[in-house]
């Protein structure tokens, strides 16, 4: 009855019209949900945590990627490691809390005991021929880039991640995220496909719906001189002025700021740039002033705008002089996505003394909730058989880049 | 494992045994649910509202037919129109309230703005070549018959609807439903397939379960002289007496009353008749007296029994001298159906003065709930692999007519 | 995407590796859930109740096996009978309470009325040719073994059930369960596949998680001299001592006690044995003393340990001197199972006088809840694509026997 009833996924991938939103089956069907997990989330580097969440050896967190449950932990040698959260005996989930701290990794069912390196250290009552070496926890690739932890479920992760890491690390390094402290983490379940969450994130065509964010975030984001609406002209002139100031500051202090935009031309698609903020220009707050008295890292001045990093498939980051915010969109079901948002501050910042938590969280919490409402409406509308893909406006070019990247990866996977 | 695992829907349609209830897959499977939406609800005229719900230009309501969401509204020229509730940009659901009033139809995502005629009036920041004429809201056919609003999702609606409209309009017209006022609307989610809701509605073999209704509704409904049980003989004689009176009144006042029954012989299957009520004979109340002091329309006497209209696939109507009740059964899932019931009274009737709402709603609310319980039991029982279609009793001939019509439409669709 | 997306169930059955847990699809997919109902639950004798639940003629209970709903009742001649709970008219579920008492079995929809023998006694308003003899309730095979009621949905039940009945009846008979009284019944919905519930039940490798049970239940269960861990040596020596005592008592009183273990070599796989208990050795309580002052049946001494009976596919039983406990695991969904536990005491035992209900229920209620937690973790872990079948330890040989039996029955069914 629906398109997918008679048309193969590969056919839908093949015929995707450039410049338009995707066909409905990409957003609504179980088939594409499974395909997205297999082709995108199980094959690419996925941001899952910050090192700040795992300060001590034995600290762990668990997370879910599709049907996969994984453990991310700091081992006894202080390295970040990741394992499948599945006992090698009869398959029980080993760690069932979202985070905690362990000496060994012990399955609660029959007490099979693994070290923080994943090796099976003890399995009771086994016959003589039993070889513990064959039953270590299955490893998952894990890397930290300047304190941001990525995992890859594939046997052979995309090779270009090293290159991307090397290029983004200089932007991030001055903020010393590795030593930062988690101020808060908020999980929001959005009623829409993960790609709708991403598409929403990749344009400011809808930014009128974000009054709090627009206090300091320039609504001209994503527009060019050629397509800038008249009503945004004053904001754009203000932007040009403070952007020049920001570039001068960065040049003086050796901070990288230039835009790199390789969103749909590589496996690890990304975009990074330091951009000014409006008003006081320091932070995501109502007046643009810092929300935290302690600077985050080695910053020459608070007036640094925001360093923004977008990564395919599902994460984005904003770093300002006094805090950082990380976002990841994790698929739960064809029509449900977990948006996890984490706020980091300087390691010595004290809540209630150096920062007020409500002020720190306010802008992005409000913005996320507004976006969740829009995403839900998109999901609802696309569910109608009357939906047909419509044209992206020029200012939505990053949405299109996301779709280009996504379709490209699917083509690669289906080949 | 189940029948549908190995047998095609078309085979089940082809082998349907006359005189028996349908096989289980028709009521339980997702395949037939989707088929019912495609072959029945997306191809036929469906009652979705009364004009009384949309008194002013810009007034709208939204409703759902399967996966379709549609807008029904009164445009600036006071015509009833219907559109798919899907933005032509990236597919967002445009109106997300169940009812309201608008000047233009504005999508909340990126502010694409449509007139009440569906034309795209404004889409911000588009490139020079963009043609708004290509991006109007997709229209849905809409017609009002004596104030009852029907839509059809098909490109080419059944042609016989004009004929049916012309034949039922004289029965309805004297009640002036177009100018009526909505006294109440109640949504009840029944735990059964929509066809079980309909089959329940189309016979009085189960009417012992409706003590409130049977105060005035003759339990002889659907029986003939040949199969009338002895215990219903007294009621039948009472019926014959008041029916003769009613016919005399109607003949005097020029009100049509004769039965037309074309339930399974045409695309727009229907049945209409004016029938007497028991006791005071005026209304659906405990004593048969009117529930509202103001008459509904131009009625010569309150003692008019009920005008009852049944329409395939999913609606029925009862009009008495002081009010009208409309019913529609809307599929939600294979085992869930929304029954929407709306009570209309005269436009100048004042709640608390001319009518007591509880009294007005009592009979049909109780009856609907009793039926919902029976429908749930039917759904539960049919879910067992031990279920096999059983024989309809002669008094269930309208149930069989419903199934005949339904199977006929499926055959037409599958051809 | 998943294994079952491309691999047939029959292929997975064929390639099942001996000595290892089953592949994920057996536990997670709808396909195997349906297959399990068809091949296991609809083809074998299933324990569904005790006669103690149906003391009087007309007493009935309803239960669910997959999509089947069945009635189990005591007919007017005091025989146990079972029927499909589906009206032969339009398929309504007839009895919708879990238990009750009836004179006739009357469908609430259109009053079709059946005797306790299932015969259709009355169907209103039928045409002359209607033959009630064609519309009796569909029967289900039912048998009581020493008061334990089994049903079989198959047309031809496994023939070896008579033999198994004959062999287990002497063990059970002295406890006179037929005349027992139900002290309590508890339903627990476990968040795991029914096979995980069974596998959990068939080993004591995980018994460290059951501190209450291990007060009297020997943790050496399932171990042999060859694989007994050193830490269990003292318990084992205690076991050998009291086992010798128990055997002497049984020999003196003519009570059968020897192990019969035919778990995977026949259609009606089973295991029966009388085994000692620790501490006072009388009952499942904290000190091993009886929980009820009245003995259950003709027992020579309270110090009789426990008679334990395991039946494929889904039930087990423990009978001690003062009470009996029955367990059945009923599939609800691929990842949900109802565990029904029933406690029986002597017919003349009075709650609050002869036994304290909380004390009676305590051990197995706690144990069931602990097991439910383990089963949920197993289900969660197996849901990961990273799960692969692991090796059973020697002490898990009864788990393997369960899997052997299960796979054997599937092979037979698929042939």
PDB file of N, CA, C and O in Angstrom, chain B residues 5-62:
ATOM      1  N   UNK B   5      -0.495 -15.609   6.673  1.00  0.00           N
ATOM      2  CA  UNK B   5       0.914 -15.868   6.436  1.00  0.00           C
ATOM      3  C   UNK B   5       1.131 -16.510   5.083  1.00  0.00           C
ATOM      4  O   UNK B   5       2.130 -16.270   4.418  1.00  0.00           O
ATOM      5  N   UNK B   6       0.191 -17.310   4.684  1.00  0.00           N
ATOM      6  CA  UNK B   6       0.403 -18.064   3.454  1.00  0.00           C
ATOM      7  C   UNK B   6      -0.624 -17.708   2.372  1.00  0.00           C
ATOM      8  O   UNK B   6      -0.422 -18.003   1.211  1.00  0.00           O
ATOM      9  N   UNK B   7      -1.727 -17.094   2.776  1.00  0.00           N
ATOM     10  CA  UNK B   7      -2.789 -16.837   1.814  1.00  0.00           C
ATOM     11  C   UNK B   7      -2.843 -15.340   1.499  1.00  0.00           C
ATOM     12  O   UNK B   7      -2.782 -14.503   2.375  1.00  0.00           O
ATOM     13  N   UNK B   8      -2.959 -15.031   0.252  1.00  0.00           N
ATOM     14  CA  UNK B   8      -3.047 -13.644  -0.183  1.00  0.00           C
ATOM     15  C   UNK B   8      -4.400 -13.031   0.202  1.00  0.00           C
ATOM     16  O   UNK B   8      -5.421 -13.729   0.253  1.00  0.00           O
ATOM     17  N   UNK B   9      -4.382 -11.726   0.415  1.00  0.00           N
ATOM     18  CA  UNK B   9      -5.620 -11.004   0.697  1.00  0.00           C
ATOM     19  C   UNK B   9      -6.635 -11.255  -0.414  1.00  0.00           C
ATOM     20  O   UNK B   9      -7.827 -11.473  -0.156  1.00  0.00           O
ATOM     21  N   UNK B  10      -6.155 -11.264  -1.648  1.00  0.00           N
ATOM     22  CA  UNK B  10      -7.095 -11.416  -2.772  1.00  0.00           C
ATOM     23  C   UNK B  10      -7.785 -12.781  -2.735  1.00  0.00           C
ATOM     24  O   UNK B  10      -8.961 -12.901  -3.087  1.00  0.00           O
ATOM     25  N   UNK B  11      -7.060 -13.790  -2.286  1.00  0.00           N
ATOM     26  CA  UNK B  11      -7.644 -15.128  -2.173  1.00  0.00           C
ATOM     27  C   UNK B  11      -8.739 -15.123  -1.100  1.00  0.00           C
ATOM     28  O   UNK B  11      -9.810 -15.700  -1.286  1.00  0.00           O
ATOM     29  N   UNK B  12      -8.462 -14.439   0.030  1.00  0.00           N
ATOM     30  CA  UNK B  12      -9.464 -14.374   1.097  1.00  0.00           C
ATOM     31  C   UNK B  12     -10.706 -13.609   0.641  1.00  0.00           C
ATOM     32  O   UNK B  12     -11.825 -13.959   1.001  1.00  0.00           O
ATOM     33  N   UNK B  13     -10.493 -12.568  -0.137  1.00  0.00           N
ATOM     34  CA  UNK B  13     -11.628 -11.807  -0.666  1.00  0.00           C
ATOM     35  C   UNK B  13     -12.429 -12.699  -1.620  1.00  0.00           C
ATOM     36  O   UNK B  13     -13.662 -12.759  -1.572  1.00  0.00           O
ATOM     37  N   UNK B  14     -11.720 -13.425  -2.466  1.00  0.00           N
ATOM     38  CA  UNK B  14     -12.383 -14.244  -3.494  1.00  0.00           C
ATOM     39  C   UNK B  14     -13.225 -15.359  -2.869  1.00  0.00           C
ATOM     40  O   UNK B  14     -14.317 -15.649  -3.329  1.00  0.00           O
ATOM     41  N   UNK B  15     -12.728 -15.939  -1.795  1.00  0.00           N
ATOM     42  CA  UNK B  15     -13.406 -17.125  -1.262  1.00  0.00           C
ATOM     43  C   UNK B  15     -14.399 -16.824  -0.149  1.00  0.00           C
ATOM     44  O   UNK B  15     -14.907 -17.731   0.489  1.00  0.00           O
ATOM     45  N   UNK B  16     -14.690 -15.555   0.077  1.00  0.00           N
ATOM     46  CA  UNK B  16     -15.579 -15.177   1.185  1.00  0.00           C
ATOM     47  C   UNK B  16     -16.936 -15.887   1.073  1.00  0.00           C
ATOM     48  O   UNK B  16     -17.626 -15.764   0.074  1.00  0.00           O
ATOM     49  N   UNK B  17     -17.322 -16.632   2.107  1.00  0.00           N
ATOM     50  CA  UNK B  17     -18.570 -17.369   2.039  1.00  0.00           C
ATOM     51  C   UNK B  17     -19.777 -16.463   2.321  1.00  0.00           C
ATOM     52  O   UNK B  17     -19.805 -15.764   3.344  1.00  0.00           O
ATOM     53  N   UNK B  18     -20.728 -16.469   1.424  1.00  0.00           N
ATOM     54  CA  UNK B  18     -21.935 -15.655   1.606  1.00  0.00           C
ATOM     55  C   UNK B  18     -22.711 -16.149   2.823  1.00  0.00           C
ATOM     56  O   UNK B  18     -22.714 -17.335   3.123  1.00  0.00           O
ATOM     57  N   UNK B  19     -23.303 -15.210   3.571  1.00  0.00           N
ATOM     58  CA  UNK B  19     -24.144 -15.590   4.709  1.00  0.00           C
ATOM     59  C   UNK B  19     -23.368 -15.831   5.987  1.00  0.00           C
ATOM     60  O   UNK B  19     -23.953 -16.173   7.013  1.00  0.00           O
ATOM     61  N   UNK B  20     -22.059 -15.641   5.962  1.00  0.00           N
ATOM     62  CA  UNK B  20     -21.241 -15.878   7.146  1.00  0.00           C
ATOM     63  C   UNK B  20     -20.387 -14.653   7.454  1.00  0.00           C
ATOM     64  O   UNK B  20     -20.092 -13.858   6.573  1.00  0.00           O
ATOM     65  N   UNK B  21     -19.985 -14.568   8.712  1.00  0.00           N
ATOM     66  CA  UNK B  21     -19.042 -13.516   9.100  1.00  0.00           C
ATOM     67  C   UNK B  21     -17.721 -13.737   8.349  1.00  0.00           C
ATOM     68  O   UNK B  21     -17.466 -14.823   7.825  1.00  0.00           O
ATOM     69  N   UNK B  22     -16.901 -12.705   8.301  1.00  0.00           N
ATOM     70  CA  UNK B  22     -15.659 -12.767   7.529  1.00  0.00           C
ATOM     71  C   UNK B  22     -14.593 -13.581   8.255  1.00  0.00           C
ATOM     72  O   UNK B  22     -14.658 -13.773   9.468  1.00  0.00           O
ATOM     73  N   UNK B  23     -13.589 -14.010   7.512  1.00  0.00           N
ATOM     74  CA  UNK B  23     -12.468 -14.715   8.145  1.00  0.00           C
ATOM     75  C   UNK B  23     -11.655 -13.763   9.015  1.00  0.00           C
ATOM     76  O   UNK B  23     -11.709 -12.542   8.866  1.00  0.00           O
ATOM     77  N   UNK B  24     -10.904 -14.344   9.928  1.00  0.00           N
ATOM     78  CA  UNK B  24     -10.225 -13.557  10.968  1.00  0.00           C
ATOM     79  C   UNK B  24      -9.299 -12.479  10.415  1.00  0.00           C
ATOM     80  O   UNK B  24      -9.245 -11.362  10.940  1.00  0.00           O
ATOM     81  N   UNK B  25      -8.580 -12.803   9.344  1.00  0.00           N
ATOM     82  CA  UNK B  25      -7.564 -11.865   8.850  1.00  0.00           C
ATOM     83  C   UNK B  25      -8.168 -10.509   8.486  1.00  0.00           C
ATOM     84  O   UNK B  25      -7.496  -9.478   8.579  1.00  0.00           O
ATOM     85  N   UNK B  26      -9.430 -10.493   8.084  1.00  0.00           N
ATOM     86  CA  UNK B  26     -10.077  -9.219   7.747  1.00  0.00           C
ATOM     87  C   UNK B  26     -10.155  -8.277   8.960  1.00  0.00           C
ATOM     88  O   UNK B  26     -10.188  -7.074   8.815  1.00  0.00           O
ATOM     89  N   UNK B  27     -10.201  -8.875  10.140  1.00  0.00           N
ATOM     90  CA  UNK B  27     -10.403  -8.067  11.346  1.00  0.00           C
ATOM     91  C   UNK B  27      -9.126  -7.835  12.143  1.00  0.00           C
ATOM     92  O   UNK B  27      -9.084  -6.974  13.008  1.00  0.00           O
ATOM     93  N   UNK B  28      -8.113  -8.644  11.892  1.00  0.00           N
ATOM     94  CA  UNK B  28      -6.970  -8.627  12.819  1.00  0.00           C
ATOM     95  C   UNK B  28      -5.667  -8.166  12.190  1.00  0.00           C
ATOM     96  O   UNK B  28      -4.766  -7.734  12.907  1.00  0.00           O
ATOM     97  N   UNK B  29      -5.534  -8.270  10.885  1.00  0.00           N
ATOM     98  CA  UNK B  29      -4.210  -8.079  10.297  1.00  0.00           C
ATOM     99  C   UNK B  29      -3.946  -6.661   9.839  1.00  0.00           C
ATOM    100  O   UNK B  29      -4.867  -5.918   9.481  1.00  0.00           O
ATOM    101  N   UNK B  30      -2.702  -6.293   9.851  1.00  0.00           N
ATOM    102  CA  UNK B  30      -2.271  -4.998   9.346  1.00  0.00           C
ATOM    103  C   UNK B  30      -2.508  -4.927   7.836  1.00  0.00           C
ATOM    104  O   UNK B  30      -2.821  -3.871   7.294  1.00  0.00           O
ATOM    105  N   UNK B  31      -2.383  -6.072   7.160  1.00  0.00           N
ATOM    106  CA  UNK B  31      -2.541  -6.059   5.714  1.00  0.00           C
ATOM    107  C   UNK B  31      -3.946  -5.582   5.319  1.00  0.00           C
ATOM    108  O   UNK B  31      -4.096  -4.734   4.449  1.00  0.00           O
ATOM    109  N   UNK B  32      -4.964  -6.124   5.989  1.00  0.00           N
ATOM    110  CA  UNK B  32      -6.320  -5.698   5.652  1.00  0.00           C
ATOM    111  C   UNK B  32      -6.618  -4.288   6.169  1.00  0.00           C
ATOM    112  O   UNK B  32      -7.416  -3.572   5.577  1.00  0.00           O
ATOM    113  N   UNK B  33      -5.978  -3.907   7.250  1.00  0.00           N
ATOM    114  CA  UNK B  33      -6.164  -2.531   7.714  1.00  0.00           C
ATOM    115  C   UNK B  33      -5.689  -1.560   6.625  1.00  0.00           C
ATOM    116  O   UNK B  33      -6.400  -0.627   6.251  1.00  0.00           O
ATOM    117  N   UNK B  34      -4.496  -1.813   6.112  1.00  0.00           N
ATOM    118  CA  UNK B  34      -3.962  -0.945   5.053  1.00  0.00           C
ATOM    119  C   UNK B  34      -4.841  -1.016   3.800  1.00  0.00           C
ATOM    120  O   UNK B  34      -5.088   0.003   3.140  1.00  0.00           O
ATOM    121  N   UNK B  35      -5.295  -2.225   3.495  1.00  0.00           N
ATOM    122  CA  UNK B  35      -6.151  -2.395   2.328  1.00  0.00           C
ATOM    123  C   UNK B  35      -7.471  -1.641   2.519  1.00  0.00           C
ATOM    124  O   UNK B  35      -7.971  -1.000   1.585  1.00  0.00           O
ATOM    125  N   UNK B  36      -8.027  -1.705   3.705  1.00  0.00           N
ATOM    126  CA  UNK B  36      -9.280  -0.990   3.982  1.00  0.00           C
ATOM    127  C   UNK B  36      -9.110   0.514   3.804  1.00  0.00           C
ATOM    128  O   UNK B  36      -9.988   1.198   3.267  1.00  0.00           O
ATOM    129  N   UNK B  37      -7.979   1.036   4.261  1.00  0.00           N
ATOM    130  CA  UNK B  37      -7.742   2.476   4.073  1.00  0.00           C
ATOM    131  C   UNK B  37      -7.653   2.782   2.579  1.00  0.00           C
ATOM    132  O   UNK B  37      -8.303   3.706   2.078  1.00  0.00           O
ATOM    133  N   UNK B  38      -6.884   1.985   1.863  1.00  0.00           N
ATOM    134  CA  UNK B  38      -6.662   2.259   0.431  1.00  0.00           C
ATOM    135  C   UNK B  38      -7.935   2.036  -0.395  1.00  0.00           C
ATOM    136  O   UNK B  38      -8.269   2.850  -1.244  1.00  0.00           O
ATOM    137  N   UNK B  39      -8.628   0.942  -0.122  1.00  0.00           N
ATOM    138  CA  UNK B  39      -9.741   0.554  -0.995  1.00  0.00           C
ATOM    139  C   UNK B  39     -11.066   1.158  -0.557  1.00  0.00           C
ATOM    140  O   UNK B  39     -11.959   1.361  -1.382  1.00  0.00           O
ATOM    141  N   UNK B  40     -11.220   1.416   0.714  1.00  0.00           N
ATOM    142  CA  UNK B  40     -12.499   1.910   1.223  1.00  0.00           C
ATOM    143  C   UNK B  40     -12.397   3.396   1.590  1.00  0.00           C
ATOM    144  O   UNK B  40     -13.060   4.235   0.990  1.00  0.00           O
ATOM    145  N   UNK B  41     -11.542   3.710   2.551  1.00  0.00           N
ATOM    146  CA  UNK B  41     -11.550   5.074   3.096  1.00  0.00           C
ATOM    147  C   UNK B  41     -10.903   6.099   2.162  1.00  0.00           C
ATOM    148  O   UNK B  41     -11.251   7.271   2.205  1.00  0.00           O
ATOM    149  N   UNK B  42      -9.981   5.676   1.325  1.00  0.00           N
ATOM    150  CA  UNK B  42      -9.363   6.624   0.392  1.00  0.00           C
ATOM    151  C   UNK B  42     -10.086   6.669  -0.948  1.00  0.00           C
ATOM    152  O   UNK B  42      -9.713   7.429  -1.830  1.00  0.00           O
ATOM    153  N   UNK B  43     -11.148   5.874  -1.104  1.00  0.00           N
ATOM    154  CA  UNK B  43     -11.834   5.835  -2.402  1.00  0.00           C
ATOM    155  C   UNK B  43     -13.298   6.256  -2.345  1.00  0.00           C
ATOM    156  O   UNK B  43     -13.917   6.439  -3.396  1.00  0.00           O
ATOM    157  N   UNK B  44     -13.871   6.325  -1.155  1.00  0.00           N
ATOM    158  CA  UNK B  44     -15.305   6.603  -1.047  1.00  0.00           C
ATOM    159  C   UNK B  44     -15.557   7.938  -0.341  1.00  0.00           C
ATOM    160  O   UNK B  44     -14.656   8.522   0.252  1.00  0.00           O
ATOM    161  N   UNK B  45     -16.794   8.358  -0.410  1.00  0.00           N
ATOM    162  CA  UNK B  45     -17.189   9.570   0.300  1.00  0.00           C
ATOM    163  C   UNK B  45     -17.343   9.230   1.772  1.00  0.00           C
ATOM    164  O   UNK B  45     -18.082   8.322   2.141  1.00  0.00           O
ATOM    165  N   UNK B  46     -16.649   9.995   2.604  1.00  0.00           N
ATOM    166  CA  UNK B  46     -16.612   9.713   4.037  1.00  0.00           C
ATOM    167  C   UNK B  46     -17.185  10.922   4.779  1.00  0.00           C
ATOM    168  O   UNK B  46     -16.730  12.055   4.581  1.00  0.00           O
ATOM    169  N   UNK B  47     -18.139  10.652   5.649  1.00  0.00           N
ATOM    170  CA  UNK B  47     -18.701  11.718   6.484  1.00  0.00           C
ATOM    171  C   UNK B  47     -17.668  12.107   7.548  1.00  0.00           C
ATOM    172  O   UNK B  47     -17.172  11.251   8.273  1.00  0.00           O
ATOM    173  N   UNK B  48     -17.331  13.390   7.617  1.00  0.00           N
ATOM    174  CA  UNK B  48     -16.292  13.802   8.561  1.00  0.00           C
ATOM    175  C   UNK B  48     -16.713  14.917   9.513  1.00  0.00           C
ATOM    176  O   UNK B  48     -16.006  15.180  10.493  1.00  0.00           O
ATOM    177  N   UNK B  49     -17.820  15.590   9.217  1.00  0.00           N
ATOM    178  CA  UNK B  49     -18.197  16.718  10.080  1.00  0.00           C
ATOM    179  C   UNK B  49     -19.581  17.206   9.695  1.00  0.00           C
ATOM    180  O   UNK B  49     -20.141  16.766   8.685  1.00  0.00           O
ATOM    181  N   UNK B  50     -20.102  18.102  10.506  1.00  0.00           N
ATOM    182  CA  UNK B  50     -21.325  18.798  10.121  1.00  0.00           C
ATOM    183  C   UNK B  50     -20.962  20.261   9.864  1.00  0.00           C
ATOM    184  O   UNK B  50     -20.017  20.782  10.463  1.00  0.00           O
ATOM    185  N   UNK B  51     -21.721  20.883   8.999  1.00  0.00           N
ATOM    186  CA  UNK B  51     -21.455  22.319   8.751  1.00  0.00           C
ATOM    187  C   UNK B  51     -21.588  23.128  10.038  1.00  0.00           C
ATOM    188  O   UNK B  51     -20.940  24.159  10.201  1.00  0.00           O
ATOM    189  N   UNK B  52     -22.404  22.612  10.948  1.00  0.00           N
ATOM    190  CA  UNK B  52     -22.593  23.316  12.219  1.00  0.00           C
ATOM    191  C   UNK B  52     -21.288  23.484  12.988  1.00  0.00           C
ATOM    192  O   UNK B  52     -21.161  24.376  13.830  1.00  0.00           O
ATOM    193  N   UNK B  53     -20.290  22.655  12.665  1.00  0.00           N
ATOM    194  CA  UNK B  53     -18.994  22.769  13.342  1.00  0.00           C
ATOM    195  C   UNK B  53     -18.123  23.863  12.747  1.00  0.00           C
ATOM    196  O   UNK B  53     -17.072  24.183  13.314  1.00  0.00           O
ATOM    197  N   UNK B  54     -18.530  24.397  11.615  1.00  0.00           N
ATOM    198  CA  UNK B  54     -17.719  25.397  10.909  1.00  0.00           C
ATOM    199  C   UNK B  54     -18.583  26.608  10.566  1.00  0.00           C
ATOM    200  O   UNK B  54     -18.791  26.908   9.390  1.00  0.00           O
ATOM    201  N   UNK B  55     -19.106  27.310  11.559  1.00  0.00           N
ATOM    202  CA  UNK B  55     -20.076  28.379  11.256  1.00  0.00           C
ATOM    203  C   UNK B  55     -19.499  29.562  10.482  1.00  0.00           C
ATOM    204  O   UNK B  55     -20.189  30.131   9.636  1.00  0.00           O
ATOM    205  N   UNK B  56     -18.244  29.947  10.717  1.00  0.00           N
ATOM    206  CA  UNK B  56     -17.704  31.195  10.152  1.00  0.00           C
ATOM    207  C   UNK B  56     -16.564  30.934   9.168  1.00  0.00           C
ATOM    208  O   UNK B  56     -15.847  29.932   9.297  1.00  0.00           O
ATOM    209  N   UNK B  57     -16.336  31.849   8.208  1.00  0.00           N
ATOM    210  CA  UNK B  57     -15.160  31.737   7.334  1.00  0.00           C
ATOM    211  C   UNK B  57     -13.886  31.620   8.174  1.00  0.00           C
ATOM    212  O   UNK B  57     -13.738  32.341   9.166  1.00  0.00           O
ATOM    213  N   UNK B  58     -12.990  30.730   7.771  1.00  0.00           N
ATOM    214  CA  UNK B  58     -11.756  30.516   8.524  1.00  0.00           C
ATOM    215  C   UNK B  58     -11.887  29.440   9.580  1.00  0.00           C
ATOM    216  O   UNK B  58     -10.873  28.941  10.072  1.00  0.00           O
ATOM    217  N   UNK B  59     -13.099  29.071   9.953  1.00  0.00           N
ATOM    218  CA  UNK B  59     -13.265  27.972  10.907  1.00  0.00           C
ATOM    219  C   UNK B  59     -12.789  26.675  10.258  1.00  0.00           C
ATOM    220  O   UNK B  59     -13.106  26.415   9.092  1.00  0.00           O
ATOM    221  N   UNK B  60     -12.049  25.890  11.013  1.00  0.00           N
ATOM    222  CA  UNK B  60     -11.538  24.640  10.439  1.00  0.00           C
ATOM    223  C   UNK B  60     -11.608  23.542  11.484  1.00  0.00           C
ATOM    224  O   UNK B  60     -11.719  23.790  12.692  1.00  0.00           O
ATOM    225  N   UNK B  61     -11.531  22.317  10.993  1.00  0.00           N
ATOM    226  CA  UNK B  61     -11.264  21.174  11.862  1.00  0.00           C
ATOM    227  C   UNK B  61     -10.305  20.263  11.112  1.00  0.00           C
ATOM    228  O   UNK B  61     -10.187  20.329   9.885  1.00  0.00           O
ATOM    229  N   UNK B  62      -9.586  19.469  11.861  1.00  0.00           N
ATOM    230  CA  UNK B  62      -8.682  18.490  11.256  1.00  0.00           C
ATOM    231  C   UNK B  62      -9.189  17.111  11.626  1.00  0.00           C
ATOM    232  O   UNK B  62      -9.766  16.913  12.695  1.00  0.00           O
TER     233      UNK B  62
END
